[in-house]
Coordinates of C-alpha atoms and ligand atoms in Angstrom, one line a residue:
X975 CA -68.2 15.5 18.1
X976 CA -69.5 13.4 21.2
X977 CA -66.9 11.3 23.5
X978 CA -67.4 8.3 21.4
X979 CA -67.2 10.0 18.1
X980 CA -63.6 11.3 19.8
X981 CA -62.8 7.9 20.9
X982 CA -63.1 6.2 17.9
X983 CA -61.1 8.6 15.7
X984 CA -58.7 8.3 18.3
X985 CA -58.3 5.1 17.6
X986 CA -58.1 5.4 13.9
X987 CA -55.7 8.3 14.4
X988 CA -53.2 6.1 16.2
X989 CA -53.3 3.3 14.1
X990 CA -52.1 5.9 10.8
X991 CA -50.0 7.1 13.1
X992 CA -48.3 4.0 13.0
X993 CA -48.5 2.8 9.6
X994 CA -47.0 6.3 8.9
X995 CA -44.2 6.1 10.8
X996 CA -43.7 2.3 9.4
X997 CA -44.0 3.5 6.1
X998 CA -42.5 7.0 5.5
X999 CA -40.0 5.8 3.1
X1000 CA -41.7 5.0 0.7
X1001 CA -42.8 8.5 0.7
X1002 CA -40.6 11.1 -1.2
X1003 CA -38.2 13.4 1.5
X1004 CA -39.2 16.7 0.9
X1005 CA -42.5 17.4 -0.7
X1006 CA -43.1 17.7 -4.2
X1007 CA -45.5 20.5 -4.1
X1008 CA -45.4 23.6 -5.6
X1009 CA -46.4 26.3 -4.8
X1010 CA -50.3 27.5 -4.5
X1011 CA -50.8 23.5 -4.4
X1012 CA -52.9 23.4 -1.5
X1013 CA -54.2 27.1 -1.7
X1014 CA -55.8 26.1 -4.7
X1015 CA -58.0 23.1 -3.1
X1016 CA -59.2 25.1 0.1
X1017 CA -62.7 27.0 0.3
X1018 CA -61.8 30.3 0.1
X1019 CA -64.4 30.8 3.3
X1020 CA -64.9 28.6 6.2
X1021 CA -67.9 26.3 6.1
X1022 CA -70.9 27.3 8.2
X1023 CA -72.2 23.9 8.8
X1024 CA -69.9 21.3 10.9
X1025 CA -68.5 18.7 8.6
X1026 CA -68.1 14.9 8.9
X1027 CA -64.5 14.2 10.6
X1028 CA -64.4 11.6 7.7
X1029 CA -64.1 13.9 5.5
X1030 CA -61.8 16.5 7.0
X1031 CA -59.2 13.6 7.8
X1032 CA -60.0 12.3 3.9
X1033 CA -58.5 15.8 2.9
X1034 CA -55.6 15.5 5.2
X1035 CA -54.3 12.6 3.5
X1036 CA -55.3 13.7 0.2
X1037 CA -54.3 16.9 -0.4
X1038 CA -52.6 18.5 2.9
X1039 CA -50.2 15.4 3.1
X1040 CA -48.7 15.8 -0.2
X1041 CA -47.7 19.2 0.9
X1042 CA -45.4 17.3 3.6
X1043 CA -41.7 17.4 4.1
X1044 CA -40.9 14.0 6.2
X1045 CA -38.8 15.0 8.9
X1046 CA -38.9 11.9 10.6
X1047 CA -38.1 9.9 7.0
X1048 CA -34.8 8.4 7.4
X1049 CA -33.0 9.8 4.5
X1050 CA -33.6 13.3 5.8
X1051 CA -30.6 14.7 5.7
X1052 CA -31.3 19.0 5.5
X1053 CA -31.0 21.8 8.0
X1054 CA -30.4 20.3 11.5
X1055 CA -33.0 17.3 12.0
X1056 CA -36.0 18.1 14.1
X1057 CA -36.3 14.4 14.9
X1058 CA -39.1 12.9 17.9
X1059 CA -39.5 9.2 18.8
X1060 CA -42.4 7.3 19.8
X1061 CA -42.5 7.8 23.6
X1062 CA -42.2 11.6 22.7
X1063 CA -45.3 11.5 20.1
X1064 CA -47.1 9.4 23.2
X1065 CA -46.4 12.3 25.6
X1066 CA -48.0 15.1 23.3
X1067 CA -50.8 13.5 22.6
X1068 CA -51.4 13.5 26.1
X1069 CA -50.4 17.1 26.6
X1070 CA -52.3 17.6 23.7
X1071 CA -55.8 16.0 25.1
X1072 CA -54.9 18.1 29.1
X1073 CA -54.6 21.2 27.3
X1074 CA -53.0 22.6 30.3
X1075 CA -51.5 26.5 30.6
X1076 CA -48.6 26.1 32.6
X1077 CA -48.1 29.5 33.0
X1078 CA -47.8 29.6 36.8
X1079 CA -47.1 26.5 39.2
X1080 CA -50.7 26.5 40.9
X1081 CA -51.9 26.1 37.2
X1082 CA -50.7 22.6 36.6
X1083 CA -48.2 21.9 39.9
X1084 CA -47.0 18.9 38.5
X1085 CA -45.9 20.5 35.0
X1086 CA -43.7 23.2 36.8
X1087 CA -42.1 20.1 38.9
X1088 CA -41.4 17.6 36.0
X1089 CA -39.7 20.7 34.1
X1090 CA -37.5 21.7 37.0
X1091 CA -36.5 17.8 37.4
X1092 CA -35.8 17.1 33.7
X1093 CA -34.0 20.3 33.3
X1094 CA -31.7 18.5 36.1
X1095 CA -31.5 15.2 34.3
X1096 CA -30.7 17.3 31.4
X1097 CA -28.0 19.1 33.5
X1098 CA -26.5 16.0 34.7
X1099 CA -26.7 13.8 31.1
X1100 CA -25.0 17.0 29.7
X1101 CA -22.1 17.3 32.0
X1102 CA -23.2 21.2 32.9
X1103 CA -22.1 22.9 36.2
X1104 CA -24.8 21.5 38.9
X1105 CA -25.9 24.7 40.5
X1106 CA -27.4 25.7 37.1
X1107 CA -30.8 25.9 36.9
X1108 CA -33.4 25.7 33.8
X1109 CA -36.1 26.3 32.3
X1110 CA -37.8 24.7 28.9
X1111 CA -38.0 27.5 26.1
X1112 CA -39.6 27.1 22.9
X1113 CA -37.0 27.8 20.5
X1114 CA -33.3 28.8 21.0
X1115 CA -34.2 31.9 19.2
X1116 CA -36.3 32.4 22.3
X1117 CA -33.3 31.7 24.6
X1118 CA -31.2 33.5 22.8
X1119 CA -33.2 37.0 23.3
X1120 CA -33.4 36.3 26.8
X1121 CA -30.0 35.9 26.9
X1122 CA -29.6 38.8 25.2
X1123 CA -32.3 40.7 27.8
X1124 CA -30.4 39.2 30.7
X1125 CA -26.9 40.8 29.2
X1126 CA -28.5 44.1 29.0
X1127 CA -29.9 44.5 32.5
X1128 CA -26.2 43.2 33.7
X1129 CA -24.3 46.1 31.6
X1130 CA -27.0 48.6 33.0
X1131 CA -26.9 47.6 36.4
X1132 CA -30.5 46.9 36.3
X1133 CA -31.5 50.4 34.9
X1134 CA -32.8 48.7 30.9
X1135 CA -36.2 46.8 31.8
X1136 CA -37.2 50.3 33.7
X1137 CA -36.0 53.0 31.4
X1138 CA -35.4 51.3 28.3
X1139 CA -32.2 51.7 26.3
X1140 CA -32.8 56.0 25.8
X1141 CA -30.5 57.1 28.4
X1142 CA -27.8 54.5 27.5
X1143 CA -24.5 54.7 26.0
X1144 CA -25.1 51.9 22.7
X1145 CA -25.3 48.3 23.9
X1146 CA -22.8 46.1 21.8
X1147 CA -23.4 42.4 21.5
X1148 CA -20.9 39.8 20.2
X1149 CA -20.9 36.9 18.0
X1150 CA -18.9 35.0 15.5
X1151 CA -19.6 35.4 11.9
X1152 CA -21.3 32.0 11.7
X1153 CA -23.8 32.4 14.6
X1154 CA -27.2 31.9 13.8
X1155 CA -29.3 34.5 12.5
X1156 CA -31.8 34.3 15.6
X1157 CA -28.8 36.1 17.3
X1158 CA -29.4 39.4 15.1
X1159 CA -33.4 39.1 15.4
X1160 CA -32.8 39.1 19.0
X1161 CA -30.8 42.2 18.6
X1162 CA -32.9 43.8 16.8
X1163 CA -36.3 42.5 19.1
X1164 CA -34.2 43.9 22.3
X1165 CA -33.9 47.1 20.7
X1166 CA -29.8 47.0 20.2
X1167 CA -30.6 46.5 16.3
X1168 CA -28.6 44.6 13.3
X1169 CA -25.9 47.0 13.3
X1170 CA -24.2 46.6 16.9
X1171 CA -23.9 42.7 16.5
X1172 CA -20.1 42.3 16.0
X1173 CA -19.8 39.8 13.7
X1174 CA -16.5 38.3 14.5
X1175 CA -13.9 36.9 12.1
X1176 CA -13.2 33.2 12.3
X1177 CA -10.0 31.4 11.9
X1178 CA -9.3 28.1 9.7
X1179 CA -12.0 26.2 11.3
X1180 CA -14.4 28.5 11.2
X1181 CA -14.1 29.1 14.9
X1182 CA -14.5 32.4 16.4
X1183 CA -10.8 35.0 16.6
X1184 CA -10.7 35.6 20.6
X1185 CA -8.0 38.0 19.7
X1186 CA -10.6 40.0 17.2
X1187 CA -13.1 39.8 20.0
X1188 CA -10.7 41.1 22.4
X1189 CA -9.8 43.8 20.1
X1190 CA -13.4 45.4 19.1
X1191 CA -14.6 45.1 23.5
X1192 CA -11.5 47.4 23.5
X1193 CA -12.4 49.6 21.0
X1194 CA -16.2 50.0 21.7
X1195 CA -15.2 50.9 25.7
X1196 CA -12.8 53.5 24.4
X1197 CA -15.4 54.6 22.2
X1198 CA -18.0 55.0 25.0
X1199 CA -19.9 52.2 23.7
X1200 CA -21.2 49.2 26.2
X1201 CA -20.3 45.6 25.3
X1202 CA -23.6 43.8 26.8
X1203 CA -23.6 40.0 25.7
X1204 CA -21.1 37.4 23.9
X1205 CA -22.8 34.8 22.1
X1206 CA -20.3 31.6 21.3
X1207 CA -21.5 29.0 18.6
X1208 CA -21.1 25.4 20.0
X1209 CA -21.7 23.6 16.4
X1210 CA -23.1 26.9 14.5
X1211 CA -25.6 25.9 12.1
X1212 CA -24.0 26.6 8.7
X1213 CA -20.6 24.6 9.1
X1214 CA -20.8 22.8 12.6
X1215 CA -18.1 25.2 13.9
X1216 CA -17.3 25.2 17.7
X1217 CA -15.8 28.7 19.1
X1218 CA -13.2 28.6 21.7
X1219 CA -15.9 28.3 25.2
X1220 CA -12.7 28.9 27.7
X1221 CA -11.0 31.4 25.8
X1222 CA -14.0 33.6 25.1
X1223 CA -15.0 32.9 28.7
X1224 CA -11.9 34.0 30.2
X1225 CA -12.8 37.5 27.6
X1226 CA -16.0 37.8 29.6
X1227 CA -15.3 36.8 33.1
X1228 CA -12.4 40.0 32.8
X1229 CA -14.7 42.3 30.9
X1230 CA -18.1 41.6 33.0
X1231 CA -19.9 40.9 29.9
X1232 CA -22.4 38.1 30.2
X1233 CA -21.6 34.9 28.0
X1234 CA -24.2 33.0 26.2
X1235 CA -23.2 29.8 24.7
X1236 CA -26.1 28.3 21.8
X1237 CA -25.1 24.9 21.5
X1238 CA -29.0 24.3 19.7
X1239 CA -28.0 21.5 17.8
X1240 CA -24.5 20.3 19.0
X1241 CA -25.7 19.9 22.3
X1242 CA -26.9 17.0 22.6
X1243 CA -23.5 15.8 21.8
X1244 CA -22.7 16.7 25.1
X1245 CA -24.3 14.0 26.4
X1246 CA -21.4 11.7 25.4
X1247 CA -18.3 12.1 27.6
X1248 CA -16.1 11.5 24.5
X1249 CA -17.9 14.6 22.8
X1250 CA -17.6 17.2 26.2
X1251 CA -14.2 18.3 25.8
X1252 CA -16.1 21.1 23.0
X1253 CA -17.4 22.6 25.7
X1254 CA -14.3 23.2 28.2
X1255 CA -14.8 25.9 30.2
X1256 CA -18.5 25.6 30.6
X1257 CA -18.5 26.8 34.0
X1258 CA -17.0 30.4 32.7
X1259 CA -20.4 30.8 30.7
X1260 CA -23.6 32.1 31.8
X1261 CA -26.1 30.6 29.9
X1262 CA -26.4 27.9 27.8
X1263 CA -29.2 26.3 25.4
X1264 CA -30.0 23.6 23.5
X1265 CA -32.6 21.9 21.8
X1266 CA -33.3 18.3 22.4
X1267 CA -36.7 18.9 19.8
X1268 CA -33.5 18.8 17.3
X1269 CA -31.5 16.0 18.3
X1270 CA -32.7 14.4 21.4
X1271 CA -35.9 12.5 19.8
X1272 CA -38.2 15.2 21.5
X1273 CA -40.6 16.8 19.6
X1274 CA -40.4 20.4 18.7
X1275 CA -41.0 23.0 20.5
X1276 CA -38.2 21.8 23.7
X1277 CA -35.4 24.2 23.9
X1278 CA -33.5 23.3 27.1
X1279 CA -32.4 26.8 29.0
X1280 CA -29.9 26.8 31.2
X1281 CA -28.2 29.7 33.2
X1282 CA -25.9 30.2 35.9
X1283 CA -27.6 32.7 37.8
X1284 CA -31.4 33.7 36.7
X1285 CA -31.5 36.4 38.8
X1286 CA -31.1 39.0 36.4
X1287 CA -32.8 37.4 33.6
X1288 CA -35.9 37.4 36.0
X1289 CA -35.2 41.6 37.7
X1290 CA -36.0 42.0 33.7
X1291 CA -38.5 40.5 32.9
X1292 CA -41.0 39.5 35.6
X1293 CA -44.3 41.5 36.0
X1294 CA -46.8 40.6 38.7
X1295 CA -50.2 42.0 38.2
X1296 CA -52.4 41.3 40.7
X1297 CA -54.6 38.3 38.5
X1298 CA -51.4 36.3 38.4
X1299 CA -50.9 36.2 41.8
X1300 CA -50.7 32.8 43.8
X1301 CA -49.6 32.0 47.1
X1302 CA -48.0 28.7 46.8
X1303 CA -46.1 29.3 43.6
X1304 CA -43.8 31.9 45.4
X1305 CA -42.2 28.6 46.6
X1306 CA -41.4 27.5 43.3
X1307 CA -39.7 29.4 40.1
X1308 CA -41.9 30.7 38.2
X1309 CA -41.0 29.7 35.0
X1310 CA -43.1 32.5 33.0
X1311 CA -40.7 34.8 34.8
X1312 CA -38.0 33.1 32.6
X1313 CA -39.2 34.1 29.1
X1314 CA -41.2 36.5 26.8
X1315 CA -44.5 34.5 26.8
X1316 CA -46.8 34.3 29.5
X1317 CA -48.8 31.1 28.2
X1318 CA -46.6 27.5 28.7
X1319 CA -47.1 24.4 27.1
X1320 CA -46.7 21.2 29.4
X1321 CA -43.5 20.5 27.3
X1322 CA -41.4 18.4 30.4
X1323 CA -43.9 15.6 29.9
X1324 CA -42.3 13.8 26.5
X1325 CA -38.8 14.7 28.0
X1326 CA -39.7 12.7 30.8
X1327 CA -40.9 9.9 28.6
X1328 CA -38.4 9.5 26.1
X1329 CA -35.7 10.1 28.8
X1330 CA -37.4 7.3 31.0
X1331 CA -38.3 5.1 27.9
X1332 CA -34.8 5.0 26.3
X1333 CA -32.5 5.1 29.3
X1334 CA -29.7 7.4 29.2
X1335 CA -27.3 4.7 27.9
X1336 CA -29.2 3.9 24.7
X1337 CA -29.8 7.7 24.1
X1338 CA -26.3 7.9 24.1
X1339 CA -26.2 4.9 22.0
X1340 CA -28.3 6.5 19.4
X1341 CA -26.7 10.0 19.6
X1342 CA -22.9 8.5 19.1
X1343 CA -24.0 5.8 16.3
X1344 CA -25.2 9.0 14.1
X1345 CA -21.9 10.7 14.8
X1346 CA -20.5 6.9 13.4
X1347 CA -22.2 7.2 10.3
X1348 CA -20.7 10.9 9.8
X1349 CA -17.3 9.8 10.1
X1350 CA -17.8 6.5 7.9
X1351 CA -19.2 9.3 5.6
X1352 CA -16.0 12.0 6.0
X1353 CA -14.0 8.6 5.1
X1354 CA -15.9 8.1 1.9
X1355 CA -16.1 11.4 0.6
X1356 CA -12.3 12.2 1.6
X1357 CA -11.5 8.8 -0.6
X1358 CA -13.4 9.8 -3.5
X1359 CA -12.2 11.7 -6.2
X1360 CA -14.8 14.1 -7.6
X1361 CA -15.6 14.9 -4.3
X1362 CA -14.1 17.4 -1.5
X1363 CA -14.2 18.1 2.4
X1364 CA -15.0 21.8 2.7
X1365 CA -15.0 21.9 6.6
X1366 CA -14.0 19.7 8.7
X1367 CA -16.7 17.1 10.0
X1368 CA -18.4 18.0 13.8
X1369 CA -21.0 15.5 15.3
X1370 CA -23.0 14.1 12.9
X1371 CA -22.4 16.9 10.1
X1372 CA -20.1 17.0 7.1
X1373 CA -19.7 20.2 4.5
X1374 CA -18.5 19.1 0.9
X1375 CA -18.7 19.9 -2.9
X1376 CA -18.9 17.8 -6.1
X1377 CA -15.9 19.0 -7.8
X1378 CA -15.2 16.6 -11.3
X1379 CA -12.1 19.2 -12.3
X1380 CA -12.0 21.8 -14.8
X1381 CA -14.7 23.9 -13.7
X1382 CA -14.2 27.1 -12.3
X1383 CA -15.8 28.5 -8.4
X1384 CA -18.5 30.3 -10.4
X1385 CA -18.8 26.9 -12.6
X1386 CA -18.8 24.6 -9.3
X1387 CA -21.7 26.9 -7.1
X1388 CA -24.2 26.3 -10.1
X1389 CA -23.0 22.5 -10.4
X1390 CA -23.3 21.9 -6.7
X1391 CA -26.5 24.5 -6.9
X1392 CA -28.3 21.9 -9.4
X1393 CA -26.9 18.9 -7.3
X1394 CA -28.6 19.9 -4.4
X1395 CA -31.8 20.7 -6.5
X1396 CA -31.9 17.2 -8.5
X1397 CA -31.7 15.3 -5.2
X1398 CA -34.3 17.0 -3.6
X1399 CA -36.6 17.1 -6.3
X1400 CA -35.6 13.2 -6.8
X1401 CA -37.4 12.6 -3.5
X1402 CA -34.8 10.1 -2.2
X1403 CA -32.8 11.9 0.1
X1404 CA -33.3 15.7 1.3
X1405 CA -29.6 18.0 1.8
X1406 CA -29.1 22.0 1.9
X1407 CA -26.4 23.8 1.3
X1408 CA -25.2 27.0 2.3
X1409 CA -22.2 29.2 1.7
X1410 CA -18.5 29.2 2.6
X1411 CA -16.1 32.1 1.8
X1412 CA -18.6 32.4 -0.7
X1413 CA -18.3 29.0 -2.8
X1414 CA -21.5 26.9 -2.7
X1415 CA -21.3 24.0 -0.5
X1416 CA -23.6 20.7 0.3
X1417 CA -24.3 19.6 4.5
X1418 CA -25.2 16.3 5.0
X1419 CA -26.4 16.1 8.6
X1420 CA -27.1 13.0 10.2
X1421 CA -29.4 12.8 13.1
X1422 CA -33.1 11.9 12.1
X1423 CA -34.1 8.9 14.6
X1424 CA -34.9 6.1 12.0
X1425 CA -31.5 6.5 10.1
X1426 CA -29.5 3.7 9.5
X1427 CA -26.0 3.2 8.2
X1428 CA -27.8 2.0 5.3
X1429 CA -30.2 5.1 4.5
X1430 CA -26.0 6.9 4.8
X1431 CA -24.8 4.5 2.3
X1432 CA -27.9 4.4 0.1
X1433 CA -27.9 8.7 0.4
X1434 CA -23.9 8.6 -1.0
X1435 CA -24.7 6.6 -3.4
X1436 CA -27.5 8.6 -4.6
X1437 CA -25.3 12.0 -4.7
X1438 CA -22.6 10.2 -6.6
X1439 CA -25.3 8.8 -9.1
X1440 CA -26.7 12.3 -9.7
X1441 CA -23.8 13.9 -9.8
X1442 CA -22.7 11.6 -12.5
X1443 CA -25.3 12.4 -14.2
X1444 CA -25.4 16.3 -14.2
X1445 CA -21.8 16.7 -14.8
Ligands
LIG661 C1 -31.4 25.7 14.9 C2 -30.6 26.7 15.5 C3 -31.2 27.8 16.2 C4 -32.6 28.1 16.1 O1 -33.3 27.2 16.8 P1 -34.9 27.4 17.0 O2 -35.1 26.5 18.2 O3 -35.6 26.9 15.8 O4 -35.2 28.8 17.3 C5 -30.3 28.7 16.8 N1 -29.0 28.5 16.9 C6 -28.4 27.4 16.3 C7 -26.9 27.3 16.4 C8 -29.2 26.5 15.6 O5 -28.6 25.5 15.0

């Protein structure tokens, strides 16, 4: 393809990028495919002769984009949104056509620069201590190992990135029972494995028991065992639950155990004032992460990273060989030094965009008008009769069941099991569910970009109507 070829699909590339986001409700939320759809259409072996781009992008829309769930479709209402905005999309096509490997500063100066500037916006919009510093990770499961890492080389004074764990008494790491499961992986990546995460109890709102956590640090010293990391919830992904930040910090600070707070979703919450008192007692925490690629209109991957002290995060885990070596960038942190890949995408350019394109007022604006909609929504369901509150609401996320009477908890899960399957496969609105105490319940989780209180009200609807139909 020659530099006018490239231009020109360019320019037809941006204009279905447009009509695409114009359009994407009329498309069904979560894709219809089943599965081997698309295996079935592609060669079995590459093609040995270039092909027209005509073509390829012909097949794109005909049979890879039926295979497409529509994140950015306003009824999309599943998981935790991985929402984006224009100025974001803007940015990565541009990182997208510099290609750059950030991996050191002298490889792109300006990308190391614009991420240690954002990370400060980020800082200040978010209310966190100012002497923090931070660095863009891919994914909070990526922060959350390295906080993990950085808990280890604390509890053995330094001793874990050069001798491994061999010689050490067994690392003990500590986390509600409704963190997310990238807290275990971690455990298990960082060599502590599944079975030394402490899965602590919770109390009525699903928040984590300090006085559990309290209890087991006690027990596992007395047993020999070394307590290396605390990892509190701030909105955990199943329920929305927020653990007690001060409390457990106050459990750390005493204990020398290093607290990790993953806030991957909820935390862009924090950039309302009205939403900050979740995280009282910040400052006793040291590290923090969220993901603005969930709910800061910032495409994925942008997890924002942010620790007290990186000191020890780096003693573990930077490596200089001698091909990596450059002069200048000693004057600069070296961000690679801050995480388990060596290779960086430029990823502070669409923060900087969207931050710059929105202003920080109307990203609050958009942030708090999704948390609205939720509580118009807890109103609703609270006030209807076949329906229940499970959990109570945080941010933009409520937990509830379809519950006509006379059915049974067995009887309800498969009800609420076939709800949640007739309104996905009904293409007008896309929920999960996921398990309380056991019993089957639906999340309806505002925060895709394009929603309106309208997509809410037309979603409600849409349950009651199938509801009424199934039961
Ligand atoms: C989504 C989520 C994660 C995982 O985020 P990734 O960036 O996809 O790794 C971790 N923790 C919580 C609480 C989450 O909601």
């Amino acid at each position: 393809m020659d530099f006018e070829d490239f231009r020109a699909h360019a320019h037809r590339f941006s204009d279905w990028m447009t009509d695409y986001l114009e359009t994407v409700e009329d498309r069904p939320v979560r894709s219809q495919s089943r599965p081997g759809d698309l295996l079935a259409q592609l060669p079995a072996s590459p093609p040995d002769a270039g092909e027209d781009m005509s073509a390829i992008f012909n097949d794109f829309e005909q049979k890879v984009m039926p295979g497409i769930t529509h994140w950015q479709h306003p009824n999309f209402f599943a998981y935790f949104n991985g929402n984006s905005s224009p100025p974001s999309v803007l940015a990565e096509m541009l990182t997208a056509t510099l290609a750059a490997q950030c991996m050191l500063w002298e490889t792109s100066p300006a990308a190391n620069e614009l991420e240690t500037r954002m990370m400060e916006w980020l800082r200040e919009m978010s209310g966190l201590p100012e002497n923090w510093a931070g660095t863009i990770q891919d994914s909070a499961s990526t922060a959350n190992l390295c906080a993990l890492i950085a808990g280890l080389e604390r509890a053995t004074e330094g001793r874990v990135a050069r001798k491994g764990l061999a010689g050490e008494t067994t690392p003990i790491v500590y986390a509600s029972s409704e963190a997310h499961s990238s807290v275990e992986k971690a455990a298990r990546i960082a060599g502590i494995g599944s079975d030394n995460v402490r899965k602590m109890p919770t109390d009525g709102a699903f928040a984590m028991d300090v006085t559990a956590l309290e209890a087991a640090i006690r027990e596992d010293r007395e047993a020999g065992r070394m307590p290396a990391c605390v990892i509190a919830c701030l909105g955990a992904t199943g329920l929305g639950s927020v653990d007690p930040i001060r409390a457990i910090g106050e459990v750390c600070r005493r204990e020398n155990i290093f607290f990790h707070i993953d806030a991957a979703w909820a935390g862009s919450a924090m950039i309302l004032p009205e939403e900050r008192h979740w995280m009282d007692g910040i400052e006793l925490a040291d590290s923090y992460v969220f993901n603005p690629h969930k709910w800061l209109f910032t495409n994925f991957d942008c997890s924002a990273f942010f620790m007290r002290d990186p000191s020890e995060l780096i003693s573990a885990l930077a490596i200089s060989p001698a091909y990596l070596q450059s002069p200048d960038g000693e004057q600069m942190p070296e961000y690679r030094d801050w995480t388990v890949s060596l290779g960086r995408r430029f990823r502070a350019l669409k923060l900087w965009f969207v931050i710059r394109s929105y202003g920080a007022d109307r990203l609050r604006g958009m942030v708090r008008a999704h948390i609205d909609m939720a509580k118009w929504l807890e109103t609703e369901i609270s006030a209807t009769p076949d329906f229940e509150i499970m959990a109570p609401r945080r941010f933009g996320l409520n937990v509830f069941r379809y519950n006509p009477g006379g059915l049974d908890d067995a009887a309800l899960d498969a009800l609420n099991t076939r709800l949640v399957q007739a309104m996905n496969d009904s293409g007008r609105l896309y929920l999960t569910k996921t398990l309380l105490d056991g019993r089957v319940v639906i999340r309806f989780v505002i925060g895709q970009t394009y929603t309106q209180q309208h997509h809410v009200e037309s979603g409600w609807a849409a349950i009651r109507e199938i509801a009424a139909e199934l039961a």
